[in-house]
XYZ file of C-alpha atoms in Angstrom:
674
model
C 112.290 138.307 221.902
C 114.718 135.417 220.582
C 114.717 133.330 217.540
C 112.654 129.994 217.941
C 114.018 126.807 217.066
C 111.987 125.984 214.236
C 110.679 122.040 214.792
C 109.406 121.615 211.706
C 110.790 122.884 207.542
C 107.440 125.053 208.228
C 108.513 128.959 210.434
C 105.948 131.259 211.753
C 106.150 134.805 211.324
C 107.498 136.591 214.387
C 104.783 138.657 214.185
C 102.377 136.333 214.667
C 103.555 136.133 218.378
C 102.315 137.672 221.150
C 104.662 138.948 223.716
C 104.003 137.647 227.545
C 103.996 140.072 230.109
C 106.727 139.044 233.263
C 108.121 136.447 231.452
C 111.063 136.154 228.216
C 111.537 133.302 226.038
C 115.266 131.254 225.670
C 115.646 128.786 222.743
C 113.964 125.693 223.153
C 114.419 122.408 223.132
C 110.656 120.146 222.448
C 109.109 118.605 224.707
C 110.597 122.290 226.971
C 109.964 125.732 227.833
C 112.337 128.124 229.788
C 111.329 131.073 231.814
C 113.917 133.361 232.514
C 114.490 134.417 236.395
C 111.977 137.704 236.105
C 109.162 135.383 236.063
C 107.420 134.661 239.399
C 107.524 131.883 241.226
C 105.023 131.693 242.566
C 102.365 130.986 239.764
C 99.864 128.641 240.602
C 99.083 126.083 238.152
C 96.265 127.324 236.811
C 97.691 130.746 235.976
C 100.466 129.042 234.481
C 98.561 128.023 231.806
C 96.676 130.816 231.454
C 99.767 131.755 229.990
C 101.114 129.416 228.150
C 97.872 129.621 226.077
C 99.339 132.384 224.603
C 102.333 130.909 223.784
C 104.091 131.010 220.331
C 102.878 127.677 218.017
C 104.847 124.697 219.237
C 103.791 121.324 219.953
C 105.203 118.677 222.595
C 102.936 115.551 222.179
C 104.416 115.708 218.771
C 107.975 115.718 219.735
C 107.311 113.277 223.388
C 108.042 110.067 222.035
C 110.723 109.588 219.009
C 109.882 106.524 217.151
C 111.927 104.110 217.228
C 113.899 101.241 216.532
C 111.220 98.432 216.707
C 111.715 94.855 215.334
C 114.780 95.360 213.580
C 112.564 97.789 211.342
C 112.785 101.320 211.733
C 109.846 103.721 212.259
C 109.875 107.067 210.517
C 107.764 109.834 210.258
C 106.818 112.138 207.136
C 106.812 114.644 207.038
C 104.848 116.107 204.109
C 101.419 114.810 205.469
C 98.923 115.619 208.189
C 96.232 113.623 209.524
C 93.902 114.994 211.335
C 90.269 115.220 212.776
C 88.475 117.702 213.939
C 85.430 116.269 216.619
C 83.715 118.022 219.072
C 79.911 118.759 220.341
C 77.455 118.514 217.862
C 76.505 122.327 216.953
C 79.933 123.869 217.924
C 80.685 124.647 214.200
C 82.952 121.487 213.115
C 81.789 121.691 209.239
C 81.937 124.999 208.826
C 84.882 125.604 210.378
C 86.045 123.191 207.602
C 83.775 124.910 204.535
C 86.518 127.955 205.394
C 89.582 125.806 205.109
C 88.287 124.276 202.163
C 87.726 127.835 200.473
C 91.359 129.453 202.103
C 93.410 126.725 200.273
C 91.428 127.885 196.930
C 89.704 124.394 196.766
C 86.542 125.967 195.101
C 87.231 128.673 192.037
C 86.785 131.931 192.937
C 83.159 132.128 190.761
C 82.133 129.058 192.052
C 79.022 128.632 194.202
C 79.514 126.329 196.162
C 76.293 125.389 199.584
C 76.050 125.518 203.247
C 78.197 122.874 205.201
C 80.283 121.397 201.787
C 80.619 117.740 204.096
C 77.211 117.357 205.135
C 76.271 116.375 201.284
C 73.422 113.560 202.655
C 70.398 114.957 201.999
C 69.360 114.032 205.541
C 72.159 115.788 207.029
C 70.779 119.559 205.953
C 67.073 118.209 206.469
C 68.766 117.888 210.337
C 71.314 120.433 210.600
C 73.590 117.265 211.648
C 76.761 115.584 210.583
C 76.431 111.902 210.211
C 78.588 109.958 208.648
C 81.976 110.851 208.559
C 84.147 112.185 205.732
C 87.252 112.886 204.332
C 88.618 115.073 201.340
C 92.507 116.891 201.865
C 94.466 120.634 201.890
C 96.934 120.972 200.946
C 98.928 123.725 202.604
C 103.056 125.172 202.279
C 103.462 121.859 200.320
C 102.397 119.584 203.193
C 99.183 117.904 202.379
C 96.616 118.232 204.889
C 94.148 115.355 205.296
C 90.863 116.227 206.942
C 88.301 113.797 208.630
C 85.027 115.947 209.121
C 82.951 113.810 211.638
C 79.377 113.285 213.913
C 78.880 115.182 216.315
C 75.972 114.068 218.195
C 77.222 110.994 220.870
C 74.862 108.806 219.304
C 77.073 107.904 216.553
C 80.155 108.242 218.762
C 81.127 104.941 216.690
C 82.026 107.259 214.122
C 84.258 109.211 215.443
C 86.533 105.655 217.560
C 86.725 104.100 213.906
C 87.835 107.322 212.241
C 90.875 107.849 214.873
C 92.390 104.933 214.013
C 93.607 107.145 210.969
C 94.798 110.454 211.844
C 97.870 111.593 214.310
C 96.243 114.957 215.033
C 92.966 116.080 216.359
C 90.886 119.532 215.733
C 89.171 119.834 219.647
C 86.493 122.112 218.077
C 84.876 124.176 221.633
C 82.209 126.563 221.482
C 83.401 129.816 222.957
C 80.143 130.075 225.479
C 79.139 125.967 226.361
C 83.068 125.850 226.478
C 83.175 121.880 226.851
C 80.019 119.510 226.517
C 78.669 115.883 227.042
C 80.223 115.278 223.903
C 83.382 116.258 224.338
C 84.440 114.620 226.882
C 84.006 111.415 224.778
C 85.675 111.899 221.989
C 88.646 113.650 223.874
C 89.015 110.217 226.503
C 89.581 108.140 222.312
C 92.013 110.704 221.593
C 94.015 110.460 224.487
C 93.341 107.068 224.701
C 95.091 106.593 221.392
C 97.840 108.921 222.697
C 97.092 111.629 219.565
C 98.266 115.350 219.599
C 95.402 117.565 220.421
C 94.993 121.855 218.996
C 92.127 122.927 220.981
C 89.570 125.588 219.200
C 87.969 127.289 220.703
C 85.404 128.429 218.120
C 82.841 131.840 217.658
C 84.863 133.757 220.022
C 82.722 136.932 217.755
C 80.431 135.141 219.267
C 78.891 138.527 222.428
C 79.189 136.439 225.645
C 82.009 135.284 224.809
C 84.814 133.604 227.256
C 87.517 133.490 225.822
C 89.189 132.374 229.207
C 86.396 129.874 231.215
C 86.511 127.837 227.255
C 89.960 127.728 228.267
C 90.788 126.855 231.910
C 87.698 124.710 231.469
C 89.155 122.386 228.888
C 92.334 122.037 230.578
C 90.566 121.035 234.132
C 88.994 118.441 231.301
C 92.490 117.413 230.011
C 93.097 116.685 234.160
C 90.284 114.785 234.957
C 90.975 112.665 231.569
C 94.381 111.551 233.305
C 96.067 113.108 230.469
C 99.890 112.970 230.316
C 101.626 116.401 230.511
C 102.949 116.567 227.397
C 99.583 116.010 226.241
C 98.319 118.793 228.656
C 100.980 121.680 227.086
C 98.537 121.787 224.331
C 98.342 125.052 221.292
C 95.337 126.515 221.696
C 93.755 128.715 218.631
C 90.998 131.084 218.673
C 89.308 131.337 215.340
C 85.840 132.788 213.593
C 84.985 129.496 211.569
C 81.627 130.965 209.539
C 83.877 134.245 208.929
C 87.003 132.281 207.953
C 89.936 134.009 210.964
C 91.955 133.190 213.446
C 94.599 133.491 216.660
C 96.750 133.357 219.087
C 94.691 135.495 220.874
C 90.873 136.082 221.066
C 91.514 139.966 220.856
C 94.048 139.796 217.282
C 92.386 137.691 215.401
C 94.199 137.384 211.601
C 92.106 137.940 208.200
C 92.235 134.935 207.835
C 93.548 130.558 209.340
C 96.726 131.122 209.033
C 97.069 130.615 212.553
C 95.177 127.312 212.451
C 96.580 125.496 209.336
C 100.183 127.176 211.015
C 99.543 124.678 213.911
C 98.299 121.838 212.765
C 101.295 121.679 210.916
C 103.689 122.060 214.168
C 101.854 120.735 216.278
C 100.485 117.936 214.569
C 103.194 114.787 213.987
C 103.974 113.193 210.808
C 102.335 109.919 209.986
C 104.758 107.366 211.740
C 105.260 104.486 209.220
C 107.457 101.542 207.871
C 109.051 102.292 204.665
C 110.167 98.991 203.800
C 107.751 97.150 205.281
C 105.498 94.826 204.807
C 101.531 96.661 203.011
C 99.839 97.239 205.258
C 96.182 98.773 205.446
C 93.225 98.772 208.441
C 90.158 99.782 206.935
C 87.847 101.835 208.834
C 85.507 103.075 206.872
C 83.551 101.220 203.427
C 81.385 103.121 200.708
C 79.671 102.276 197.994
C 80.072 103.144 193.435
C 77.300 100.796 191.349
C 79.723 100.512 189.065
C 82.959 99.795 191.118
C 80.864 98.182 193.616
C 82.726 98.237 197.577
C 85.093 100.841 197.937
C 87.923 100.773 201.119
C 88.864 103.476 202.772
C 91.633 103.747 204.944
C 95.347 104.661 206.291
C 98.217 103.092 204.760
C 100.002 101.469 207.788
C 103.251 100.151 206.348
C 105.311 99.090 202.737
C 103.269 100.979 199.526
C 99.939 99.652 197.489
C 99.717 99.889 193.650
C 97.574 99.776 191.445
C 96.658 95.689 189.862
C 98.555 95.013 193.128
C 97.455 91.334 194.415
C 97.330 90.976 197.969
C 96.049 89.631 201.382
C 93.024 90.290 203.225
C 93.295 89.737 206.847
C 90.428 89.183 209.022
C 93.267 87.338 211.836
C 95.756 85.373 211.631
C 93.879 81.802 210.983
C 91.629 84.207 209.022
C 92.805 85.700 205.443
C 91.559 85.652 201.296
C 93.157 87.268 198.693
C 92.007 90.432 196.454
C 93.820 92.539 193.838
C 93.457 95.741 193.386
C 91.675 97.096 190.600
C 91.120 101.089 191.163
C 93.252 102.714 193.718
C 92.282 107.104 194.524
C 94.197 109.507 196.856
C 91.962 112.992 198.256
C 92.963 115.276 196.359
C 91.028 118.796 197.689
C 87.235 118.160 197.843
C 87.627 114.689 195.525
C 88.577 111.566 195.034
C 91.441 111.073 192.129
C 93.283 108.369 190.844
C 96.615 106.638 191.526
C 98.829 104.790 190.749
C 100.636 104.295 193.856
C 100.180 105.071 197.820
C 103.225 105.365 200.307
C 102.877 105.004 203.659
C 101.363 107.077 205.806
C 98.316 108.716 203.497
C 95.159 108.059 203.089
C 93.596 106.403 200.957
C 90.628 104.928 198.666
C 90.822 100.916 197.054
C 88.223 99.050 194.933
C 88.792 96.201 193.946
C 87.870 93.909 196.349
C 84.682 93.114 196.572
C 83.763 91.298 199.723
C 85.652 93.849 201.835
C 84.206 94.868 205.401
C 85.425 97.164 208.648
C 87.740 96.501 210.352
C 90.271 93.731 208.266
C 93.933 94.529 206.934
C 95.357 94.843 203.207
C 98.417 93.130 203.984
C 101.212 92.245 201.266
C 100.272 88.576 199.741
C 103.918 86.882 201.193
C 104.878 88.035 204.403
C 101.503 90.171 204.946
C 99.358 90.128 208.514
C 96.235 91.924 210.245
C 96.802 94.324 211.975
C 94.989 95.180 215.457
C 90.669 95.121 214.603
C 89.280 98.030 215.379
C 86.790 97.456 218.529
C 83.915 99.914 219.340
C 82.055 100.570 222.462
C 78.436 98.480 223.315
C 75.343 99.877 222.703
C 72.771 101.318 225.098
C 69.691 100.595 223.510
C 67.471 98.322 221.150
C 64.253 97.872 219.463
C 62.755 95.650 217.432
C 61.985 96.001 214.005
C 58.849 93.370 212.464
C 57.121 93.630 209.294
C 53.384 95.985 208.376
C 51.059 93.662 209.917
C 48.509 96.652 209.514
C 45.528 96.431 207.090
C 47.769 98.929 204.921
C 49.774 97.550 204.358
C 52.099 97.144 200.571
C 49.411 100.603 199.998
C 53.226 102.394 199.592
C 56.023 100.190 200.222
C 57.801 98.507 197.816
C 60.422 96.119 199.920
C 57.260 94.678 202.077
C 58.988 90.781 203.503
C 60.536 89.854 205.940
C 63.666 88.806 203.922
C 63.986 91.926 202.571
C 64.014 93.521 206.358
C 66.158 91.088 207.060
C 69.068 91.779 204.287
C 68.603 95.490 205.701
C 70.069 95.390 208.532
C 72.344 92.895 208.020
C 73.659 95.249 205.430
C 73.205 97.758 207.426
C 76.185 96.176 210.420
C 78.753 96.222 207.079
C 79.287 99.456 207.649
C 77.386 100.670 210.816
C 80.316 98.974 213.563
C 78.365 100.651 216.414
C 75.011 98.819 215.996
C 73.883 95.172 216.456
C 71.124 92.683 214.834
C 69.634 89.983 216.510
C 66.746 87.368 215.212
C 63.727 88.104 217.812
C 60.659 86.174 218.854
C 59.621 84.780 215.317
C 61.141 84.790 212.183
C 60.083 87.848 210.718
C 60.868 89.855 214.223
C 64.211 91.468 214.789
C 66.542 93.426 217.635
C 68.307 96.267 217.201
C 70.272 97.716 219.706
C 72.471 101.153 219.003
C 74.113 103.625 220.790
C 70.265 106.044 221.891
C 67.706 106.340 220.196
C 68.564 108.872 217.219
C 70.953 106.467 216.540
C 68.600 104.145 215.553
C 65.728 106.460 214.338
C 68.100 107.597 211.765
C 68.905 104.122 210.697
C 64.618 103.924 210.040
C 64.741 107.604 208.371
C 67.514 106.069 205.844
C 65.697 102.915 205.672
C 61.817 104.299 205.228
C 63.561 106.676 201.863
C 64.659 103.911 200.413
C 61.112 101.772 199.818
C 60.653 99.903 203.095
C 57.512 99.974 205.007
C 58.039 97.073 208.587
C 56.847 98.524 211.985
C 59.502 99.600 215.312
C 58.860 99.305 219.018
C 59.648 101.783 221.415
C 62.869 102.026 222.344
C 64.469 100.050 225.537
C 67.898 100.224 227.585
C 70.326 97.182 227.447
C 70.872 96.182 231.502
C 73.008 94.348 232.448
C 74.003 91.480 235.918
C 77.468 91.696 237.383
C 77.157 89.471 240.794
C 73.295 88.748 240.909
C 72.648 92.965 240.731
C 70.730 94.087 238.242
C 73.217 97.810 236.483
C 72.022 100.475 233.808
C 72.556 102.675 231.709
C 73.606 106.060 233.031
C 73.886 108.980 231.439
C 75.536 112.599 232.010
C 73.037 115.085 230.483
C 73.364 119.027 230.057
C 70.111 121.171 230.061
C 70.600 124.737 228.820
C 67.581 126.436 229.982
C 66.634 130.085 231.167
C 66.428 131.205 234.830
C 62.666 131.213 234.518
C 61.762 127.633 233.255
C 64.414 126.361 235.236
C 61.736 125.592 238.457
C 59.631 122.498 236.296
C 63.227 121.712 234.311
C 64.466 120.704 237.278
C 60.778 119.041 238.761
C 60.504 116.803 234.933
C 64.032 115.765 235.870
C 63.733 114.960 239.263
C 60.951 112.407 238.367
C 62.797 110.668 235.727
C 64.835 109.685 239.050
C 68.151 112.580 237.339
C 70.754 113.110 240.405
C 72.388 116.755 239.199
C 75.572 116.976 240.099
C 76.794 120.673 239.049
C 74.502 123.939 238.461
C 76.059 127.407 236.620
C 75.155 130.261 235.176
C 75.955 130.505 231.140
C 76.888 133.955 229.157
C 75.221 137.197 230.576
C 72.074 135.879 228.553
C 70.006 134.625 231.897
C 70.042 131.266 230.766
C 71.562 128.646 233.325
C 73.482 125.141 232.776
C 71.966 122.373 234.815
C 74.211 118.934 234.844
C 72.201 115.479 236.192
C 72.962 112.138 235.474
C 69.980 109.902 235.050
C 69.218 106.639 233.611
C 69.563 106.057 229.952
C 65.822 104.773 230.900
C 64.563 108.392 231.729
C 65.927 109.818 229.016
C 63.711 108.121 226.681
C 60.366 110.664 225.525
C 62.378 113.533 227.709
C 63.092 115.496 225.183
C 59.742 116.405 223.949
C 58.535 116.827 227.100
C 61.405 119.342 228.561
C 60.176 122.056 225.382
C 56.948 121.798 226.423
C 58.104 122.045 230.328
C 60.425 125.517 228.322
C 58.438 126.827 225.987
C 60.672 125.186 223.655
C 63.854 127.162 225.134
C 65.642 124.228 226.558
C 68.597 122.580 224.528
C 69.099 118.919 226.054
C 72.468 117.492 225.291
C 73.378 113.833 226.569
C 75.945 111.511 226.727
C 76.780 107.558 227.766
C 78.719 107.533 231.721
C 78.479 103.698 232.571
C 76.508 101.418 234.392
C 75.033 101.538 237.757
C 72.635 99.881 240.285
C 68.788 100.081 238.768
C 67.919 103.340 239.780
C 63.537 101.738 240.083
C 60.531 101.969 238.562
C 60.315 105.226 235.958
C 57.152 106.984 234.697
C 57.262 108.157 231.311
C 54.313 109.256 230.134
C 50.974 110.675 232.183
C 48.449 110.423 229.455
C 46.266 107.550 227.067
C 45.482 107.171 223.311
C 42.979 107.735 221.789
C 42.125 104.797 219.209
C 39.876 104.522 216.522
C 37.873 100.970 216.629
C 37.098 100.180 213.749
C 38.226 101.019 210.092
C 36.962 103.596 207.432
C 37.308 107.344 206.731
C 37.377 110.408 209.203
C 34.848 112.584 209.530
C 34.232 116.228 210.250
C 31.848 115.368 212.018
C 33.514 112.452 214.018
C 36.295 114.875 214.819
C 34.721 117.812 216.627
C 33.187 115.714 219.579
C 36.467 113.280 219.531
C 38.926 116.364 219.755
C 36.310 116.700 222.957
C 38.300 114.337 224.191
C 42.376 115.221 223.776
C 44.837 116.171 220.576
C 43.869 114.104 218.091
C 46.417 113.617 215.692
C 44.650 113.478 212.120
C 41.788 115.827 210.321
C 38.892 115.101 207.926
C 38.987 112.898 205.479
C 42.098 110.668 206.272
C 42.259 106.572 206.077
C 42.100 104.832 209.250
C 41.845 101.438 210.431
C 40.828 99.856 213.962
C 43.343 99.838 217.109
C 45.440 102.655 215.281
C 46.238 105.864 217.702
C 44.661 108.187 216.626
C 45.483 111.068 219.094
C 46.571 111.296 223.239
C 43.729 111.624 225.394
C 43.662 114.419 228.472
C 42.983 111.697 230.962
C 45.275 108.172 232.015
C 44.217 105.332 230.022
C 42.993 104.727 226.641
C 39.871 105.663 224.822
C 38.922 103.550 221.813
C 36.451 105.765 220.091
C 34.819 106.459 216.633
C 36.389 109.022 214.396
C 34.714 107.476 211.456
C 31.036 108.338 212.086
C 29.022 110.218 210.151
C 26.134 112.898 210.129
C 22.746 110.609 210.502
C 20.573 112.046 206.788
C 16.873 113.061 207.819
C 14.139 114.526 206.050
C 14.051 117.766 208.328
C 14.906 120.317 206.526
C 17.515 122.677 207.989
C 17.643 126.635 207.484
C 21.125 126.579 208.297
C 24.329 124.313 208.587
C 26.041 123.820 211.570
C 29.841 125.468 211.296
C 31.997 122.574 212.717
C 35.411 124.579 214.560
C 37.855 121.871 213.938
C 41.783 121.759 215.930
C 44.633 121.758 214.594
C 45.918 118.246 214.264
C 49.495 117.567 215.983
C 51.763 116.677 213.405
C 54.499 114.392 215.018
C 57.766 113.237 212.892
C 59.182 109.779 213.262
C 61.194 110.847 215.999
C 58.117 111.830 218.161
C 56.633 109.442 217.039
C 59.100 106.347 218.458
C 59.378 109.112 221.660
C 56.077 108.633 222.429
C 55.290 105.365 221.698
C 55.167 102.835 225.371
C 55.235 99.035 225.697
C 51.942 98.255 224.069
C 51.999 100.046 221.032
C 53.522 100.435 217.780
C 55.553 103.323 214.940
C 54.188 101.838 211.882
C 56.201 103.254 209.009
C 55.845 103.396 204.778
C 57.719 106.321 202.440
C 54.485 108.152 202.208
C 53.088 108.140 205.766
C 53.973 107.093 210.226
C 51.232 106.141 211.722
C 50.952 104.471 215.611
C 48.831 101.457 216.130
C 48.262 99.159 219.192
C 49.870 95.967 219.712
C 47.980 93.490 218.625
C 50.298 90.399 220.625
C 49.827 92.766 223.744
C 46.408 93.023 225.803
C 47.578 93.290 229.238
C 47.074 96.917 228.840
C 42.694 96.976 227.995
C 41.066 100.001 226.790
C 38.202 101.780 228.727
């Protein structure tokens, strides 16, 4: 093998390079890979691609477009900094991979206790095992600073990913070695390709017994083609890794003892930030954090010029709307913490304090000649829910903030950080309509407000329809379901009832699992998760991502059973519940305070049924030799997500810091109870 001309100051040992059969490398230049005449000319595109996956670490995207002089300002590349985002579908191992990268770059002491998924610092993230908010950190590898941004994997938090892509020049696309590209993989890759970012594909969890790396790489390549990627973007570097073991390599059979090949790929394949070194200061704010002592902290990448502590700046929203401020504190990310800095040069990511009213999407610019950068654009929300003050008899018992003014202030404060969410005033002064990317997106907001001491009610989720040229359109999503073969029939029947159209079915791995792909209206997905778990005995895995707007699919029945409703206030008794549980499944046990209109169970038949769960056994003067034994079923324990999935048009969820209850909406009387 001939020696490769280095593209940067960092070179890779020849021992890392695998040899290719029937092909010998010649010296190559950026964006060019030559094979000798001994390579067969009849290779198909797929075969040629699979042979390239074993090529030395190089990247054509980073050198494909050299910076040119633009408006008499010379654009330069910084070689000592890399800004990357780690993106993937949920549970494909992003946060675990970041853990390994932090440990191997000696961010922590050898004797320091480090919990798993260190980047998931939020209590809610740890409880659910998912990433909700994107977070920054940095590592240093061979004198190169690598700014790493860990992003969420759920499609409901796609707005976080869209914002973060403004700060980076490349992404690590993490793909599971068994599942391959999933719906969210497609979404984040589409956005990255639109930005023109470089992509390094990491086939993670390569140590799984049923791993199929060749299929995953070819499926990823096909996804690039479907998304109209350029030839340079399709020529991506593939790294095989096991995040939990902290190993990576250029081939699945030959992993190194550490993540060295991954770091080398980042340095070689991801270009340094393109900057205007001597230009006027420009920094786009892409994230906001809050500190009790420092106030609002703006996070972003310096695009041009140099940002200094104590500098007077101009804060621009548009050409016509500008105000002035001063940088009181300046921080950069070093390892796992923010470190104070006196100045930050263009290309690096930093945190800024001192501007009390800074917003995401605004530009911190030079005081004299600064101009705003293009604002951040995110996709429109598809689901909405109504928030209102608590009107139940138990209002004020458990919550600290219960008025409409408290609710309004908190909801509009959420908009400052959550760009993908919208809040509008409802029909009445105490009602607000919150729109988001999905039910989970809004549920996370509800859970956070609960923990902050708010008490309120929410209505059922509804889709946001559009009318184009007198035609009613509704949002459609791509749903993928992994289900064992023995339960596939029940799942297919369930999705068919909800107007889903299957367009792909394939076997996955060696576990006898089938992967079903559907295009289904968002309406059909509301309340589907619990139903699909019931139909598959808890074995199915459902993933969805927004696809497009399409024609109205018709009526969809989401729930066949009615509710059991309490018809008087009081405390539930064992005597009353023992007779009530014959009517259906109960949500409550004995000794629970209930009120008129509260939903206390699921009726076994269609239609609602009012019953008395507070009835006491009548006392008589007849002595009984034996007390009657009452056997009660275990009540259903519904979480916040389950309750929101369960309720229908005429029902509400009452949310308090200590309890979650469901009740009938007193304002809607069109559905009569028996």
